[in-house]
CSV table of C-alpha atoms in Angstrom, one decimal:
chain,number,residue,atom,x,y,z
A,207,MET,CA,-4.7,-34.4,48.4
A,208,GLN,CA,-4.6,-31.1,47.1
A,209,LYS,CA,-3.4,-31.0,43.1
A,210,LYS,CA,-1.5,-28.1,41.6
A,211,ALA,CA,-3.0,-25.7,39.3
A,212,SER,CA,-1.6,-26.9,35.5
A,213,ARG,CA,0.1,-23.8,34.2
A,214,ARG,CA,-1.2,-22.9,30.7
A,215,ARG,CA,1.2,-21.1,28.2
A,216,SER,CA,-0.5,-18.3,26.1
A,217,THR,CA,-1.4,-18.6,22.9
A,218,THR,CA,-1.6,-15.1,22.2
A,219,CYS,CA,0.7,-14.8,19.1
A,220,ARG,CA,2.9,-11.0,18.7
A,221,PRO,CA,3.1,-9.5,15.4
A,222,ASN,CA,5.9,-9.6,14.0
A,223,LYS,CA,8.0,-6.8,12.3
A,224,ARG,CA,6.6,-6.6,8.9
A,225,GLN,CA,3.2,-6.3,10.0
A,226,ILE,CA,4.1,-3.6,13.0
A,227,GLN,CA,5.6,-2.1,9.6
A,228,LYS,CA,2.3,-2.1,7.7
A,229,ARG,CA,0.3,-1.1,10.5
A,230,ARG,CA,1.8,1.7,10.7
A,231,LYS,CA,1.8,2.8,7.0
A,232,PHE,CA,-1.7,2.6,7.5
A,233,LEU,CA,-2.0,4.7,10.6
A,234,GLU,CA,0.1,6.9,8.8
A,235,GLU,CA,-2.4,7.5,6.3
A,236,GLY,CA,-5.0,8.6,8.2
A,237,LEU,CA,-7.5,5.6,7.4
A,238,THR,CA,-10.2,4.4,9.5
A,239,PRO,CA,-10.7,1.7,10.8
A,240,LEU,CA,-13.4,0.5,8.8
A,241,VAL,CA,-11.0,0.7,5.6
A,242,GLU,CA,-8.1,-1.6,6.6
A,243,LYS,CA,-8.8,-4.9,5.0
A,244,TYR,CA,-9.0,-3.2,2.4
A,245,TRP,CA,-5.9,-1.1,2.1
A,246,PHE,CA,-4.0,-4.4,2.9
A,247,GLN,CA,-5.2,-5.5,-0.7
A,248,ARG,CA,-4.7,-2.2,-1.7
A,249,TYR,CA,-2.5,-3.6,-4.5
A,250,ASP,CA,-5.1,-5.4,-6.0
A,251,LEU,CA,-7.1,-2.8,-5.9
A,252,PHE,CA,-4.4,-0.8,-8.1
A,253,SER,CA,-1.3,-1.8,-8.7
A,254,ARG,CA,0.3,1.3,-9.0
A,255,TYR,CA,-1.1,2.3,-5.8
A,256,ASP,CA,2.1,4.0,-4.5
A,257,GLU,CA,2.2,6.3,-6.9
A,258,GLY,CA,-0.4,9.0,-5.4
A,259,ILE,CA,-3.6,6.8,-5.4
A,260,LYS,CA,-6.1,8.2,-2.5
A,261,MET,CA,-10.0,7.8,-2.1
A,262,ASP,CA,-12.2,8.7,0.5
A,263,GLU,CA,-13.8,5.9,2.8
A,264,GLN,CA,-16.4,4.8,0.5
A,265,GLY,CA,-14.2,4.0,-2.4
A,266,TRP,CA,-12.1,1.7,-0.7
A,267,TYR,CA,-14.6,-0.6,-0.9
A,268,SER,CA,-16.7,0.3,-3.6
A,269,VAL,CA,-13.9,0.2,-6.5
A,270,THR,CA,-13.9,-2.7,-8.7
A,271,PRO,CA,-10.4,-5.0,-8.2
A,272,GLU,CA,-7.8,-3.8,-11.4
A,273,LYS,CA,-7.8,-7.1,-12.6
A,274,ILE,CA,-11.5,-7.6,-12.9
A,275,ALA,CA,-11.5,-3.8,-14.2
A,276,ILE,CA,-9.2,-4.8,-17.3
A,277,THR,CA,-11.5,-8.0,-18.2
A,278,HIS,CA,-14.6,-5.5,-18.1
A,279,ALA,CA,-12.6,-3.1,-20.5
A,280,LYS,CA,-11.3,-6.2,-22.4
A,281,ARG,CA,-15.2,-6.5,-23.4
A,282,CYS,CA,-15.1,-2.5,-24.5
A,283,GLU,CA,-12.0,-2.0,-26.9
A,284,ASN,CA,-12.3,0.9,-30.0
A,285,ALA,CA,-15.8,1.6,-27.9
A,286,THR,CA,-17.2,4.9,-26.2
A,287,VAL,CA,-18.3,4.0,-22.8
A,288,ILE,CA,-20.3,5.3,-20.2
A,289,ASP,CA,-18.9,4.7,-17.0
A,290,CYS,CA,-22.4,5.2,-15.4
A,291,PHE,CA,-21.4,5.2,-11.5
A,292,ALA,CA,-17.8,5.9,-11.9
A,293,GLY,CA,-16.4,6.8,-8.0
A,294,VAL,CA,-13.1,7.2,-7.9
A,295,GLY,CA,-12.8,6.0,-11.4
A,296,GLY,CA,-10.9,2.0,-10.8
A,297,ASN,CA,-13.2,0.9,-14.2
A,298,ALA,CA,-13.2,4.6,-15.7
A,299,ILE,CA,-9.1,4.5,-15.7
A,300,GLN,CA,-9.0,0.7,-17.4
A,301,PHE,CA,-11.7,1.9,-19.9
A,302,ALA,CA,-9.6,4.9,-20.5
A,303,SER,CA,-6.8,2.6,-21.4
A,304,MET,CA,-8.1,0.1,-24.4
A,305,CYS,CA,-11.2,2.1,-25.8
A,306,TYR,CA,-11.3,5.2,-27.6
A,307,HIS,CA,-13.9,7.4,-25.4
A,308,VAL,CA,-15.0,7.3,-22.2
A,309,VAL,CA,-17.9,9.1,-20.3
A,310,ALA,CA,-17.7,9.0,-16.9
A,311,ILE,CA,-20.8,10.3,-14.7
A,312,GLU,CA,-20.3,10.7,-11.2
A,313,ILE,CA,-22.6,12.6,-8.5
A,314,ASP,CA,-19.7,13.4,-6.2
A,315,PRO,CA,-17.2,15.9,-7.8
A,316,LEU,CA,-15.1,15.0,-4.7
A,317,LYS,CA,-14.4,11.5,-6.0
A,318,LEU,CA,-13.1,12.6,-9.3
A,319,ILE,CA,-10.6,14.7,-7.7
A,320,TRP,CA,-7.6,11.7,-7.8
A,321,PRO,CA,-8.4,10.1,-10.9
A,322,LEU,CA,-7.6,13.0,-13.1
A,323,THR,CA,-4.6,13.0,-11.8
A,324,MET,CA,-3.6,9.5,-12.4
A,325,LEU,CA,-5.2,9.5,-16.0
A,326,LYS,CA,-2.9,12.6,-16.6
A,327,TYR,CA,0.3,10.3,-14.8
A,328,ILE,CA,-0.8,7.5,-17.2
A,329,GLY,CA,-0.7,10.0,-20.2
A,330,VAL,CA,-4.8,8.3,-21.3
A,331,GLU,CA,-6.5,11.9,-20.3
A,332,ASP,CA,-7.5,12.6,-24.2
A,333,TYR,CA,-9.4,9.5,-23.8
A,334,ILE,CA,-11.8,10.6,-21.0
A,335,ASP,CA,-14.3,12.7,-20.3
A,336,PHE,CA,-15.6,13.2,-16.5
A,337,ILE,CA,-19.3,14.4,-16.0
A,338,VAL,CA,-20.2,15.6,-12.4
A,339,GLY,CA,-24.3,14.6,-12.0
A,340,ASP,CA,-27.1,12.1,-12.2
A,341,PHE,CA,-27.0,9.3,-14.2
A,342,PHE,CA,-30.8,9.6,-14.3
A,343,GLN,CA,-31.0,12.9,-15.1
A,344,LEU,CA,-28.3,13.1,-17.6
A,345,ALA,CA,-29.2,9.5,-19.7
A,346,PRO,CA,-31.7,10.9,-21.9
A,347,SER,CA,-29.1,12.9,-23.4
A,348,LEU,CA,-26.6,10.6,-23.7
A,349,LYS,CA,-25.1,8.0,-26.8
A,350,GLY,CA,-22.1,5.5,-26.4
A,351,ASP,CA,-21.9,1.5,-27.6
A,352,ILE,CA,-21.6,0.2,-24.0
A,353,VAL,CA,-23.0,0.8,-21.1
A,354,PHE,CA,-21.5,0.0,-17.7
A,355,LEU,CA,-23.4,-0.3,-14.1
A,356,SER,CA,-21.6,-0.7,-11.5
A,357,PRO,CA,-24.2,0.4,-9.1
A,358,PRO,CA,-23.6,1.1,-5.0
A,359,TRP,CA,-24.5,-1.9,-3.4
A,360,GLY,CA,-25.5,-0.5,-0.1
A,361,GLY,CA,-21.8,-0.8,1.5
A,362,PRO,CA,-19.8,-3.7,3.1
A,363,SER,CA,-23.3,-4.8,4.7
A,364,TYR,CA,-24.3,-6.4,1.9
A,365,LYS,CA,-22.3,-9.3,2.0
A,366,TRP,CA,-24.4,-10.3,5.3
A,367,VAL,CA,-27.2,-10.9,2.7
A,368,LYS,CA,-28.0,-14.4,1.9
A,369,ILE,CA,-29.1,-13.4,-1.5
A,370,PHE,CA,-29.1,-10.1,-3.0
A,371,ILE,CA,-31.7,-8.9,-4.1
A,372,LEU,CA,-31.6,-6.1,-7.5
A,373,ASP,CA,-34.6,-3.7,-5.4
A,374,LEU,CA,-31.0,-3.0,-2.9
A,375,LEU,CA,-28.9,-1.8,-5.3
A,376,LYS,CA,-28.7,2.3,-5.2
A,377,PRO,CA,-30.1,4.9,-5.8
A,378,LYS,CA,-32.8,3.2,-7.4
A,379,ASP,CA,-33.2,-0.6,-8.1
A,380,GLY,CA,-32.1,-2.7,-10.9
A,381,TYR,CA,-34.6,-2.7,-12.8
A,382,GLU,CA,-35.1,0.7,-13.2
A,383,ILE,CA,-31.2,1.2,-13.5
A,384,PHE,CA,-31.1,-1.1,-16.5
A,385,GLN,CA,-34.1,0.2,-18.2
A,386,ALA,CA,-32.4,4.1,-17.7
A,387,ALA,CA,-29.1,2.0,-19.6
A,388,GLN,CA,-31.1,0.1,-21.8
A,389,ALA,CA,-32.7,3.5,-22.8
A,390,ILE,CA,-28.8,4.6,-24.7
A,391,THR,CA,-28.1,1.0,-25.8
A,392,PRO,CA,-28.9,-3.1,-25.4
A,393,ASN,CA,-25.2,-3.1,-25.2
A,394,ILE,CA,-24.7,-3.2,-21.1
A,395,ILE,CA,-22.5,-4.7,-19.1
A,396,MET,CA,-23.7,-4.5,-14.9
A,397,PHE,CA,-21.0,-5.5,-12.1
A,398,LEU,CA,-22.8,-6.6,-9.2
A,399,PRO,CA,-22.1,-8.7,-5.8
A,400,ARG,CA,-20.9,-12.0,-5.9
A,401,ASN,CA,-24.2,-13.2,-3.6
A,402,VAL,CA,-26.8,-11.8,-6.1
A,403,ASP,CA,-29.5,-13.6,-7.5
A,404,LEU,CA,-28.7,-14.2,-10.9
A,405,LEU,CA,-31.5,-15.8,-11.5
A,406,GLN,CA,-33.5,-12.1,-11.0
A,407,VAL,CA,-30.3,-11.3,-13.1
A,408,GLU,CA,-31.2,-13.3,-15.8
A,409,GLU,CA,-34.4,-11.9,-16.3
A,410,LEU,CA,-33.5,-8.3,-17.2
A,411,CYS,CA,-32.6,-9.9,-21.0
A,412,TRP,CA,-36.6,-10.4,-21.2
A,413,LEU,CA,-37.5,-6.2,-20.5
A,414,SER,CA,-35.9,-5.8,-24.4
A,415,SER,CA,-38.2,-7.1,-27.3
A,416,PRO,CA,-36.6,-9.5,-28.9
A,417,PRO,CA,-34.8,-11.0,-25.3
A,418,LEU,CA,-31.0,-9.8,-25.4
A,419,GLN,CA,-27.9,-12.3,-25.3
A,420,VAL,CA,-27.2,-12.6,-21.9
A,421,GLU,CA,-23.5,-14.3,-20.6
A,422,ILE,CA,-22.8,-14.5,-17.1
A,423,GLU,CA,-19.5,-14.5,-15.2
A,424,LYS,CA,-18.0,-15.1,-11.8
A,425,ASN,CA,-15.1,-13.3,-10.6
A,426,TYR,CA,-12.5,-14.1,-8.3
A,427,VAL,CA,-9.3,-12.4,-7.2
A,428,ARG,CA,-7.0,-14.7,-5.5
A,429,SER,CA,-8.9,-17.5,-5.8
A,430,ASN,CA,-11.8,-15.4,-3.7
A,431,LEU,CA,-15.3,-14.7,-5.4
A,432,LYS,CA,-15.4,-10.6,-5.3
A,433,GLY,CA,-18.6,-9.7,-7.9
A,434,VAL,CA,-20.4,-11.3,-10.4
A,435,THR,CA,-20.0,-9.6,-14.1
A,436,VAL,CA,-23.3,-9.7,-16.3
A,437,TYR,CA,-23.2,-8.7,-20.4
A,438,PHE,CA,-26.1,-8.0,-22.2
A,439,GLY,CA,-26.4,-7.5,-26.2
A,440,GLY,CA,-23.1,-7.2,-27.8
A,441,THR,CA,-21.0,-7.3,-25.0
A,442,ALA,CA,-22.6,-10.5,-24.5
A,443,ALA,CA,-21.2,-14.5,-26.0
A,444,SER,CA,-23.8,-16.1,-27.5
A,445,SER,CA,-26.0,-17.4,-25.0
A,446,GLN,CA,-29.4,-16.8,-24.9
A,447,CYS,CA,-32.1,-15.1,-22.8
A,448,GLY,CA,-32.7,-18.2,-20.8
A,449,SER,CA,-30.7,-20.5,-21.3
A,450,SER,CA,-27.5,-19.1,-19.9
């Protein structure tokens, strides 16, 4: 006796009207598939995204989420801050909102087009100076109270590395980047990948004599770990090097 073939119901979920509208809007902005998931998080990146925010592909996956950028800026009130790898200006905008003066350095001039427009819109353009150039060439002539470092992490592929070591940072390894900043001021803030080697990061404080104070902070957005911020020198809490 032959068994009748059973019919299986399709489990494919059709997108609802809201999802279709979001997808259509994404396509209308002419963005690439690589940045689609970041686009759906756009209001976490910039709460005022609909007021003319524009970014290139690299900017989408490298900009600091606004909530975290505000946390960084609160450590820098009433200070002159040097943002050494400004990118599309996510941190620079928040620094300008709370600090007396910000020097934002970016090697790619095209990335600075929209932050300038946004700063004028919110009325803080007088608090920031953009410099197009290489941080390592400019470092010997820079002066400031705090140096902020958020160097390129190497693109979205950093997530697939089990332990992210400082050698993977761009355009130079983390030790060289830190030492260039240290020549300006011992008060340094570094924003690094969530999977960074924390023991290796803490060792940076020993590059100074006496060793710098250090504080390590994990940064979350909507309960998701997005990165790690390391505060050195006067930006840190009271933890001594090697005791955090």
